[in-house]
Short mmCIF file of C-alpha atoms (C1' of nucleotides) in Angstrom, two decimals:
data_model
loop_
_atom_site.label_atom_id
_atom_site.label_comp_id
_atom_site.label_asym_id
_atom_site.label_seq_id
_atom_site.Cartn_x
_atom_site.Cartn_y
_atom_site.Cartn_z
CA UNK Y 1 99.96 134.83 15.12
CA UNK Y 2 98.45 134.26 11.71
CA UNK Y 3 101.36 134.35 9.31
CA UNK Y 4 103.72 132.67 11.72
CA UNK Y 5 105.89 129.83 10.51
CA UNK Y 6 106.18 126.61 12.42
CA UNK Y 7 108.69 123.82 12.09
CA UNK Y 8 106.83 120.58 12.60
CA UNK Y 9 109.02 117.59 13.34
CA UNK Y 10 107.14 114.32 13.44
CA UNK Y 11 108.01 111.06 11.75
CA UNK Y 12 104.56 109.62 11.51
CA UNK Y 13 103.24 110.95 8.25
CA UNK Y 14 99.53 110.78 8.96
CA UNK Y 15 99.81 112.62 12.22
CA UNK Y 16 102.03 115.22 10.60
CA UNK Y 17 99.54 115.87 7.85
CA UNK Y 18 96.73 116.09 10.33
CA UNK Y 19 98.49 118.69 12.43
CA UNK Y 20 99.44 120.60 9.31
CA UNK Y 21 95.83 120.78 8.22
CA UNK Y 22 94.73 122.22 11.53
CA UNK Y 23 97.56 124.72 11.66
CA UNK Y 24 96.93 125.96 8.15
CA UNK Y 25 93.34 126.47 9.04
CA UNK Y 26 94.71 129.04 11.50
CA UNK Y 27 96.73 130.67 8.72
CA UNK Y 28 99.95 129.37 10.16
CA UNK Y 29 102.67 128.28 7.75
CA UNK Y 30 104.07 124.84 8.32
CA UNK Y 31 107.42 123.39 7.37
CA UNK Y 32 107.63 119.64 7.87
CA UNK Y 33 110.51 117.46 8.90
CA UNK Y 34 110.28 113.70 9.21
CA UNK Y 35 113.40 113.07 11.24
CA UNK Y 36 115.91 114.78 13.45
CA UNK Y 37 118.49 115.30 10.78
CA UNK Y 38 116.08 116.95 8.40
CA UNK Y 39 114.81 119.05 11.26
CA UNK Y 40 118.24 120.46 12.01
CA UNK Y 41 118.93 121.13 8.37
CA UNK Y 42 115.68 123.04 8.00
CA UNK Y 43 116.38 124.80 11.23
CA UNK Y 44 119.62 126.22 9.88
CA UNK Y 45 118.00 127.35 6.67
CA UNK Y 46 115.17 129.49 7.84
CA UNK Y 47 113.67 131.40 10.75
CA UNK Y 48 110.70 129.94 12.56
CA UNK Y 49 108.36 131.21 15.22
CA UNK Y 50 107.83 127.91 16.98
CA UNK Y 51 108.90 124.28 16.83
CA UNK Y 52 106.75 121.23 17.42
CA UNK Y 53 109.02 118.34 18.17
CA UNK Y 54 108.30 114.66 18.58
CA UNK Y 55 110.53 112.97 21.11
CA UNK Y 56 110.90 109.69 19.28
CA UNK Y 57 112.47 110.38 15.94
CA UNK Y 58 114.74 108.62 13.50
CA UNK Y 59 118.29 109.92 13.07
CA UNK Y 60 118.37 112.22 16.07
CA UNK Y 61 115.78 112.07 18.79
CA UNK Y 62 113.74 115.02 19.91
CA UNK Y 63 115.89 115.83 22.92
CA UNK Y 64 118.94 116.10 20.78
CA UNK Y 65 117.22 118.38 18.34
CA UNK Y 66 115.82 120.43 21.18
CA UNK Y 67 119.21 120.85 22.77
CA UNK Y 68 120.71 121.85 19.48
CA UNK Y 69 118.04 124.44 18.83
CA UNK Y 70 118.38 125.79 22.33
CA UNK Y 71 122.04 126.39 21.72
CA UNK Y 72 121.26 129.47 19.72
CA UNK Y 73 117.61 130.27 20.15
CA UNK Y 74 114.88 130.79 22.68
CA UNK Y 75 112.16 129.99 20.21
CA UNK Y 76 109.15 128.29 21.79
CA UNK Y 77 109.38 124.50 21.63
CA UNK Y 78 106.51 122.11 22.18
CA UNK Y 79 107.49 118.52 22.78
CA UNK Y 80 105.29 115.62 21.78
CA UNK Y 81 106.20 112.92 24.22
CA UNK Y 82 105.00 109.38 24.09
CA UNK Y 83 107.54 108.08 26.44
CA UNK Y 84 108.92 110.27 29.14
CA UNK Y 85 112.55 109.47 29.49
CA UNK Y 86 112.96 111.89 32.29
CA UNK Y 87 112.57 110.53 35.74
CA UNK Y 88 111.53 112.51 38.76
CA UNK Y 89 114.93 113.96 39.19
CA UNK Y 90 115.83 114.98 35.71
CA UNK Y 91 112.64 116.58 34.69
CA UNK Y 92 112.95 119.73 36.71
CA UNK Y 93 116.33 120.37 35.23
CA UNK Y 94 115.18 120.39 31.70
CA UNK Y 95 114.17 123.99 31.42
CA UNK Y 96 114.44 124.40 27.71
CA UNK Y 97 111.04 123.13 26.69
CA UNK Y 98 108.10 125.50 26.78
CA UNK Y 99 105.31 123.01 26.75
CA UNK Y 100 104.63 119.31 26.61
CA UNK Y 101 101.85 117.46 24.94
CA UNK Y 102 101.54 113.81 25.72
CA UNK Y 103 100.51 111.34 23.08
CA UNK Y 104 97.83 110.50 22.36
CA UNK Y 105 96.55 114.04 22.30
CA UNK Y 106 93.71 115.88 20.68
CA UNK Y 107 94.96 118.00 17.84
CA UNK Y 108 92.69 120.76 19.00
CA UNK Y 109 94.51 120.88 22.29
CA UNK Y 110 97.84 121.02 20.55
CA UNK Y 111 96.69 123.89 18.38
CA UNK Y 112 95.45 125.73 21.43
CA UNK Y 113 98.85 125.46 23.02
CA UNK Y 114 100.57 126.56 19.86
CA UNK Y 115 98.43 129.64 19.72
CA UNK Y 116 99.02 130.40 23.37
CA UNK Y 117 102.78 130.18 22.94
CA UNK Y 118 102.82 132.25 19.80
CA UNK Y 119 100.85 134.91 21.52
CA UNK Y 120 103.13 134.86 24.48
CA UNK Y 121 106.36 135.06 22.55
CA UNK Y 122 104.97 137.72 20.29
CA UNK Y 123 104.22 139.65 23.39
CA UNK Y 124 107.69 139.08 24.80
CA UNK Y 125 109.40 140.40 21.72
CA UNK Y 126 107.29 143.52 21.71
CA UNK Y 127 108.36 144.45 25.16
CA UNK Y 128 111.16 146.93 25.00
CA UNK Y 129 111.23 147.96 28.60
CA UNK Y 130 111.20 145.49 31.44
CA UNK Y 131 110.45 146.84 34.85
CA UNK Y 132 110.68 145.02 38.13
CA UNK Y 133 110.29 147.17 41.17
CA UNK Y 134 112.97 149.83 41.12
CA UNK Y 135 114.80 148.03 38.38
CA UNK Y 136 114.22 148.88 34.75
CA UNK Y 137 115.85 147.73 31.55
CA UNK Y 138 115.34 149.49 28.29
CA UNK Y 139 116.34 147.02 25.62
CA UNK Y 140 116.41 149.54 22.83
CA UNK Y 141 118.73 151.77 24.81
CA UNK Y 142 120.59 148.68 25.98
CA UNK Y 143 120.65 150.25 29.39
CA UNK Y 144 119.54 149.27 32.86
CA UNK Y 145 118.32 151.64 35.53
CA UNK Y 146 117.99 151.47 39.28
CA UNK Y 147 115.75 154.16 40.72
CA UNK Y 148 115.92 155.75 37.28
CA UNK Y 149 119.67 156.08 37.71
CA UNK Y 150 121.60 154.49 34.87
CA UNK Y 151 123.38 151.36 35.99
CA UNK Y 152 126.89 150.88 34.76
CA UNK Y 153 126.81 147.23 33.74
CA UNK Y 154 129.42 145.42 31.70
CA UNK Y 155 128.19 143.53 28.63
CA UNK Y 156 128.17 140.20 30.42
CA UNK Y 157 126.40 141.65 33.41
CA UNK Y 158 123.76 143.16 31.16
CA UNK Y 159 123.20 139.90 29.31
CA UNK Y 160 123.01 138.01 32.55
CA UNK Y 161 120.48 140.43 33.94
CA UNK Y 162 118.35 140.05 30.83
CA UNK Y 163 118.39 136.29 31.09
CA UNK Y 164 117.16 136.61 34.64
CA UNK Y 165 114.50 139.11 33.71
CA UNK Y 166 113.27 136.95 30.86
CA UNK Y 167 112.98 134.00 33.19
CA UNK Y 168 111.60 135.48 36.33
CA UNK Y 169 110.91 133.00 39.09
CA UNK Y 170 112.49 130.23 37.05
CA UNK Y 171 115.28 128.22 38.52
CA UNK Y 172 118.11 128.22 36.02
CA UNK Y 173 121.04 125.87 36.13
CA UNK Y 174 124.53 127.17 35.62
CA UNK Y 175 124.61 125.26 32.35
CA UNK Y 176 121.54 127.02 31.09
CA UNK Y 177 122.87 130.39 32.12
CA UNK Y 178 126.20 129.69 30.50
CA UNK Y 179 124.39 128.69 27.32
CA UNK Y 180 122.23 131.76 27.23
CA UNK Y 181 124.83 134.33 28.13
CA UNK Y 182 128.01 132.90 26.70
CA UNK Y 183 126.55 130.86 23.86
CA UNK Y 184 126.32 127.16 23.29
CA UNK Y 185 129.83 126.82 21.97
CA UNK Y 186 131.42 128.34 24.98
CA UNK Y 187 133.49 125.89 26.91
CA UNK Y 188 134.38 127.15 30.32
CA UNK Y 189 134.13 126.86 34.05
CA UNK Y 190 130.61 126.71 35.43
CA UNK Y 191 131.73 128.63 38.46
CA UNK Y 192 132.32 131.63 36.24
CA UNK Y 193 128.59 132.11 36.46
CA UNK Y 194 128.96 132.55 40.19
CA UNK Y 195 131.51 135.26 39.76
CA UNK Y 196 129.29 137.20 37.43
CA UNK Y 197 126.30 136.74 39.66
CA UNK Y 198 128.36 138.14 42.47
CA UNK Y 199 129.27 141.21 40.44
CA UNK Y 200 125.73 141.73 39.23
CA UNK Y 201 124.32 141.38 42.73
CA UNK Y 202 126.68 144.02 43.97
CA UNK Y 203 125.70 146.49 41.31
CA UNK Y 204 122.01 145.84 41.83
CA UNK Y 205 122.40 146.91 45.46
CA UNK Y 206 119.35 145.88 47.47
CA UNK Y 207 117.78 144.38 44.36
CA UNK Y 208 120.67 141.95 44.29
CA UNK Y 209 118.77 139.93 46.83
CA UNK Y 210 116.27 139.08 44.12
CA UNK Y 211 118.85 136.79 42.63
CA UNK Y 212 118.25 133.82 44.84
CA UNK Y 213 120.65 130.93 45.07
CA UNK Y 214 118.98 127.60 44.41
CA UNK Y 215 121.33 125.32 46.20
CA UNK Y 216 122.38 122.29 44.23
CA UNK Y 217 120.97 123.76 41.04
CA UNK Y 218 121.76 127.34 40.18
CA UNK Y 219 120.02 130.68 40.52
CA UNK Y 220 116.58 132.19 40.27
CA UNK Y 221 115.49 135.78 39.82
CA UNK Y 222 112.68 136.10 42.27
CA UNK Y 223 109.90 138.59 42.02
CA UNK Y 224 107.06 138.74 44.47
CA UNK Y 225 103.85 139.76 42.87
CA UNK I 1 103.97 103.21 38.39
CA UNK I 2 105.16 100.94 41.14
CA UNK I 3 102.13 98.96 42.20
CA UNK I 4 100.68 98.73 38.74
CA UNK I 5 99.41 95.44 37.41
CA UNK I 6 100.29 94.20 33.97
CA UNK I 7 98.79 91.44 31.86
CA UNK I 8 101.64 89.70 30.09
CA UNK I 9 100.59 87.56 27.14
CA UNK I 10 103.44 85.55 25.68
CA UNK I 11 103.55 81.88 24.81
CA UNK I 12 107.24 81.35 25.11
CA UNK I 13 107.73 80.48 28.75
CA UNK I 14 111.33 81.54 29.20
CA UNK I 15 110.80 84.95 27.72
CA UNK I 16 107.70 85.39 29.82
CA UNK I 17 109.55 84.58 33.00
CA UNK I 18 112.36 86.88 32.07
CA UNK I 19 110.07 89.81 31.47
CA UNK I 20 108.25 89.04 34.67
CA UNK I 21 111.48 89.18 36.66
CA UNK I 22 112.36 92.57 35.29
CA UNK I 23 108.91 93.97 35.85
CA UNK I 24 108.77 92.76 39.43
CA UNK I 25 112.06 94.42 40.08
CA UNK I 26 110.18 97.63 39.34
CA UNK I 27 107.48 96.74 41.84
CA UNK I 28 105.06 96.01 39.05
CA UNK I 29 102.64 93.13 39.48
CA UNK I 30 102.47 90.66 36.64
CA UNK I 31 99.70 88.31 35.57
CA UNK I 32 100.74 85.83 32.92
CA UNK I 33 98.83 84.31 30.04
CA UNK I 34 100.30 81.76 27.65
CA UNK I 35 97.76 82.01 24.86
CA UNK I 36 95.02 84.22 23.51
CA UNK I 37 92.20 82.36 25.12
CA UNK I 38 93.71 82.51 28.57
CA UNK I 39 94.49 86.17 28.00
CA UNK I 40 90.89 87.04 27.32
CA UNK I 41 89.69 85.06 30.31
CA UNK I 42 92.12 86.85 32.61
CA UNK I 43 91.17 90.12 30.98
CA UNK I 44 87.57 89.67 32.03
CA UNK I 45 88.47 88.76 35.57
CA UNK I 46 90.56 91.65 36.72
CA UNK I 47 91.62 95.24 36.09
CA UNK I 48 95.03 95.89 34.59
CA UNK I 49 97.07 99.01 33.95
CA UNK I 50 98.76 97.78 30.80
CA UNK I 51 98.89 94.79 28.47
CA UNK I 52 101.95 93.31 26.82
CA UNK I 53 100.82 91.23 23.90
CA UNK I 54 102.73 88.91 21.63
CA UNK I 55 101.41 88.88 18.09
CA UNK I 56 101.91 85.20 17.41
CA UNK I 57 99.93 83.24 19.93
CA UNK I 58 98.14 79.89 20.12
CA UNK I 59 94.33 79.89 20.25
CA UNK I 60 93.75 83.53 19.28
CA UNK I 61 96.49 85.68 17.85
CA UNK I 62 97.56 89.01 19.29
CA UNK I 63 95.52 91.11 16.91
CA UNK I 64 92.35 89.34 17.90
CA UNK I 65 93.04 89.78 21.58
CA UNK I 66 93.93 93.41 20.98
CA UNK I 67 90.71 94.04 19.10
CA UNK I 68 88.71 92.39 21.82
CA UNK I 69 90.35 94.43 24.57
CA UNK I 70 89.83 97.64 22.63
CA UNK I 71 86.12 96.97 22.53
CA UNK I 72 85.80 98.09 26.09
CA UNK I 73 89.05 99.71 27.16
CA UNK I 74 91.68 102.26 26.25
CA UNK I 75 94.30 100.60 28.40
CA UNK I 76 97.84 100.93 27.00
CA UNK I 77 98.84 97.97 24.85
CA UNK I 78 102.34 97.07 23.81
CA UNK I 79 102.70 94.59 20.96
CA UNK I 80 105.62 92.24 20.62
CA UNK I 81 106.05 91.70 16.90
CA UNK I 82 108.46 89.45 15.13
CA UNK I 83 108.25 91.36 11.90
CA UNK I 84 108.93 95.03 11.78
CA UNK I 85 106.97 95.62 8.63
CA UNK I 86 105.56 99.03 8.18
CA UNK I 87 102.14 97.82 7.16
CA UNK I 88 101.94 95.64 10.22
CA UNK I 89 102.49 98.63 12.40
CA UNK I 90 99.96 100.72 10.56
CA UNK I 91 97.50 97.92 10.93
CA UNK I 92 98.14 97.97 14.64
CA UNK I 93 97.77 101.69 15.04
CA UNK I 94 94.31 101.33 13.62
CA UNK I 95 93.60 98.83 16.33
CA UNK I 96 94.80 101.27 18.92
CA UNK I 97 98.16 99.79 19.80
CA UNK I 98 100.22 102.22 21.85
CA UNK I 99 103.67 100.92 21.22
CA UNK I 100 105.59 98.20 19.45
CA UNK I 101 108.63 96.24 20.39
CA UNK I 102 110.15 94.18 17.64
CA UNK I 103 111.68 90.83 18.41
CA UNK I 104 114.38 90.27 19.23
CA UNK I 105 114.39 93.08 21.76
CA UNK I 106 116.29 93.93 24.88
CA UNK I 107 114.14 93.42 27.91
CA UNK I 108 115.44 96.65 29.29
CA UNK I 109 114.00 98.50 26.35
CA UNK I 110 110.67 96.81 26.81
CA UNK I 111 110.65 97.77 30.46
CA UNK I 112 111.53 101.33 29.57
CA UNK I 113 108.53 101.49 27.28
CA UNK I 114 106.27 99.93 29.83
CA UNK I 115 107.34 102.48 32.38
CA UNK I 116 106.90 105.27 29.87
CA UNK I 117 103.36 104.21 29.05
CA UNK I 118 102.44 103.77 32.68
CA UNK I 119 103.77 107.20 33.40
CA UNK I 120 101.95 108.66 30.49
CA UNK I 121 98.65 107.49 31.82
CA UNK I 122 99.16 109.39 35.01
CA UNK I 123 101.21 112.06 33.36
CA UNK I 124 102.11 113.62 36.64
CA UNK I 125 105.63 114.37 35.58
CA UNK I 126 104.53 116.89 33.03
CA UNK I 127 102.66 118.94 35.53
CA UNK I 128 104.69 121.87 36.66
CA UNK I 129 102.81 122.71 39.79
CA UNK I 130 101.72 119.98 42.12
CA UNK I 131 99.31 120.86 44.85
CA UNK I 132 98.19 118.69 47.72
CA UNK I 133 96.17 120.43 50.35
CA UNK I 134 98.26 123.21 51.81
CA UNK I 135 101.36 121.88 50.14
CA UNK I 136 102.46 123.13 46.74
CA UNK I 137 105.52 122.51 44.63
CA UNK I 138 106.42 124.65 41.65
CA UNK I 139 108.89 122.65 39.64
CA UNK I 140 109.95 125.50 37.44
CA UNK I 141 110.77 127.58 40.46
CA UNK I 142 112.20 124.54 42.11
CA UNK I 143 110.46 125.63 45.24
CA UNK I 144 107.98 124.10 47.66
CA UNK I 145 105.37 126.03 49.61
CA UNK I 146 103.34 125.35 52.70
CA UNK I 147 100.39 127.66 53.12
CA UNK I 148 101.95 129.69 50.33
CA UNK I 149 105.01 130.21 52.50
CA UNK I 150 108.21 129.13 50.83
CA UNK I 151 109.61 126.00 52.40
CA UNK I 152 113.32 125.89 52.92
CA UNK I 153 114.16 122.42 51.72
CA UNK I 154 117.61 121.05 51.03
CA UNK I 155 118.17 119.49 47.61
CA UNK I 156 117.67 115.97 48.90
CA UNK I 157 114.56 116.92 50.78
CA UNK I 158 113.15 118.56 47.69
CA UNK I 159 113.87 115.52 45.53
CA UNK I 160 112.40 113.23 48.12
CA UNK I 161 109.25 115.29 48.35
CA UNK I 162 108.87 115.18 44.57
CA UNK I 163 109.17 111.42 44.53
CA UNK I 164 106.42 111.22 47.10
CA UNK I 165 104.23 113.63 45.23
CA UNK I 166 104.72 111.74 42.01
CA UNK I 167 103.71 108.52 43.69
CA UNK I 168 100.87 109.53 45.92
CA UNK I 169 99.27 106.72 47.87
CA UNK I 170 101.93 104.34 46.62
CA UNK I 171 103.97 102.40 49.10
CA UNK I 172 107.59 102.85 48.14
CA UNK I 173 110.38 100.64 49.38
CA UNK I 174 113.56 102.21 50.65
CA UNK I 175 115.32 100.75 47.64
CA UNK I 176 113.00 102.47 45.24
CA UNK I 177 113.31 105.75 47.07
CA UNK I 178 117.07 105.46 47.13
CA UNK I 179 117.01 104.77 43.40
CA UNK I 180 114.84 107.73 42.57
CA UNK I 181 116.46 110.30 44.79
CA UNK I 182 120.05 109.18 44.95
CA UNK I 183 120.26 107.43 41.59
CA UNK I 184 120.36 103.77 40.78
CA UNK I 185 124.11 103.61 41.09
CA UNK I 186 124.18 104.97 44.59
CA UNK I 187 125.57 102.59 47.13
CA UNK I 188 124.64 103.51 50.65
CA UNK I 189 122.76 102.68 53.79
CA UNK I 190 119.04 102.11 53.33
CA UNK I 191 118.41 103.73 56.67
CA UNK I 192 119.57 107.00 55.22
CA UNK I 193 116.11 107.21 53.74
CA UNK I 194 114.68 107.16 57.24
CA UNK I 195 116.78 110.09 58.28
CA UNK I 196 115.70 112.15 55.33
CA UNK I 197 112.08 111.22 55.84
CA UNK I 198 112.44 112.40 59.40
CA UNK I 199 113.84 115.73 58.30
CA UNK I 200 111.23 116.19 55.60
CA UNK I 201 108.41 115.33 57.97
CA UNK I 202 109.62 117.93 60.39
CA UNK I 203 109.72 120.64 57.77
CA UNK I 204 106.30 119.71 56.42
CA UNK I 205 104.85 120.39 59.88
CA UNK I 206 101.35 118.94 60.12
CA UNK I 207 101.60 117.71 56.54
CA UNK I 208 104.46 115.51 57.69
CA UNK I 209 101.84 113.07 58.86
CA UNK I 210 100.99 112.41 55.24
CA UNK I 211 104.22 110.47 54.96
CA UNK I 212 103.04 107.22 56.43
CA UNK I 213 105.40 104.48 57.51
CA UNK I 214 104.63 101.16 55.89
CA UNK I 215 106.17 98.82 58.36
CA UNK I 216 108.35 96.15 56.83
CA UNK I 217 108.32 97.93 53.48
CA UNK I 218 109.00 101.63 53.38
CA UNK I 219 106.92 104.77 53.14
CA UNK I 220 103.83 106.08 51.47
CA UNK I 221 102.68 109.62 50.86
CA UNK I 222 99.03 109.48 51.73
CA UNK I 223 96.45 111.84 50.39
CA UNK I 224 92.78 111.59 51.17
CA UNK I 225 90.64 112.81 48.36
"C1'" DT D 1 150.79 152.70 17.69
"C1'" DA D 2 151.53 152.68 22.45
"C1'" DT D 3 149.45 153.08 26.79
"C1'" DA D 4 145.98 152.97 30.13
"C1'" DT D 5 141.79 151.16 31.62
"C1'" DA D 6 138.13 147.89 31.94
"C1'" DA D 7 136.30 143.37 31.48
"C1'" DT D 8 136.74 138.70 31.83
"C1'" DG D 9 137.51 133.94 33.29
"C1'" DA D 10 139.71 131.00 36.41
"C1'" DC D 11 140.89 129.60 40.74
"C1'" DA D 12 141.71 128.93 45.59
"C1'" DC D 13 140.17 129.54 50.03
"C1'" DA D 14 136.78 130.16 53.82
"C1'" DG D 15 132.62 129.41 55.96
"C1'" DG D 16 128.39 127.51 56.18
"C1'" DA D 17 124.91 124.18 54.75
"C1'" DT D 18 124.05 119.52 53.75
"C1'" DT D 19 124.61 114.83 54.10
"C1'" DG D 20 125.31 109.97 55.57
"C1'" DT D 21 126.10 107.19 59.33
"C1'" DC D 22 125.72 105.51 63.72
"C1'" DA D 23 124.18 104.69 68.32
"C1'" DC D 24 120.50 104.74 71.11
"C1'" DA D 25 115.41 105.44 72.01
"C1'" DT D 26 110.97 104.07 70.90
"C1'" DT D 27 107.46 101.44 68.88
"C1'" DT D 28 105.51 97.32 66.95
"C1'" DT D 29 105.37 92.47 66.22
"C1'" DT D 30 106.10 87.79 67.52
"C1'" DA A 1 109.75 89.55 77.12
"C1'" DA A 2 112.53 89.28 73.15
"C1'" DA A 3 113.16 90.49 68.52
"C1'" DA A 4 112.57 93.40 64.70
"C1'" DA A 5 111.78 97.66 62.68
"C1'" DT A 6 111.55 102.52 62.85
"C1'" DG A 7 112.37 107.28 64.97
"C1'" DT A 8 115.75 110.51 66.34
"C1'" DG A 9 119.76 113.34 67.80
"C1'" DA A 10 124.51 114.10 67.22
"C1'" DC A 11 128.49 114.72 64.54
"C1'" DA A 12 132.16 114.49 61.29
"C1'" DA A 13 132.95 114.48 56.42
"C1'" DT A 14 131.68 116.42 52.42
"C1'" DC A 15 129.68 119.50 49.28
"C1'" DC A 16 128.49 124.03 47.71
"C1'" DT A 17 128.60 128.85 47.28
"C1'" DG A 18 130.53 133.57 48.13
"C1'" DT A 19 134.31 136.16 47.52
"C1'" DG A 20 138.92 138.19 46.64
"C1'" DT A 21 142.55 138.02 43.65
"C1'" DC A 22 145.20 137.64 39.52
"C1'" DA A 23 146.64 136.88 34.83
"C1'" DT A 24 144.87 137.53 30.41
"C1'" DT A 25 142.20 139.64 26.96
"C1'" DA A 26 139.53 143.36 25.03
"C1'" DT A 27 138.60 148.16 24.66
"C1'" DA A 28 139.33 152.96 24.95
"C1'" DT A 29 142.41 156.82 24.95
"C1'" DA A 30 146.26 159.57 23.97
#
DNA sequence: TATATAATGACACAGGATTGTCACATTTTT
DNA sequence: AAAAATGTGACAATCCTGTGTCATTATATA
């Protein structure tokens, strides 16, 4: 939390400085970028715990930067949107952003959301064993269990399962799944996801039903609390 | 969004008419003023959702009008500026201008910004869970619920429901609905909307009555607060 | 290194769900 | 009553997903 490093991408200097001041008051380190290009350069250079990203940016806009970051990281991203390009339809499909803050916003609110996300992701990383019903995954062991019986999953199946477990109850498009499991630079058939879902479902036995098909979109790992 | 009223202050008649045409295509009402004095008079008379304001105006210039409006309202203001000077913009941000469009501009861009600002003010799109009475939609899950029971909606039905929920109490023409759900480039029978409304109503059970027919126009999702 | 085994990605096909359209019924307006 | 607009059921075309299979690639084993 304190001691985290944030990449702050915002072209308006005064706003950037203001946010920086507030963040530093929370003992959070801030690296600033004034445009999309700079943001991506800084992104490659160092590791960050969270990104605050303005949508309207010179060079590359926020969506582009976001997409690029999402190609190899699940780091929390907060978008500062003044204009919402997404229409009704598109919005639900954009699953990469963790939170939105709409301009004009109170900096206090933004900071609150930053803290919430940092806490959450910190928490996520700590978790070494994920358990859902009879299903258990020990990340350190790199092994899944069903009824405490080791499950014989292939690497892709394991990765796929983890993506589902990390995004419980979230509808994921095939694109997103392909990105997360195969990597951003993978160029292949979307339907391949289907095949792997089929195989994973089979191995998960009755738990396979938790992987719900979201028709016209993709899949969702459903857990009933 | 649709149904909003905009005060358009621009002295050049042709440009004004052009902007008006585009805005009305979006179901936005337009009130025109040709100079600063008229603008302020109209401002006092009625309520608006947004103001488009040319900087160079007869009688009072745009800054004066802007200042005056800001004395009693936080309504979104878009300035049309001829110069794109940095200091001009900074000056404007002090006055509380929400967005700038620099002449010459494409009307489409202006419209996009208008829509963005209107959306921002009722930033419904950002909300991930929409709840109306017994009806609930979780956008991340991509799932609707009625009495907390999952609703089995087809993709089109889901999209249609979202459009209604994002435009509560707004009469929407079939054209608009077709645009939002099927995409602007879709070429098909307007009556198709009717069929899908029928199907959605049925699945929404008693809540189906909330989708009110606006004879001669289209439909409206009605909520009584 | 050669061989066997497993994993992977692509694809085609089947079956079912979804969709758009139309004709006709019903309602509302003139 | 006629005209106009909307509601509705039926149905064929289309879309989408599940699945089996196969060639290729990667990995493990001898």
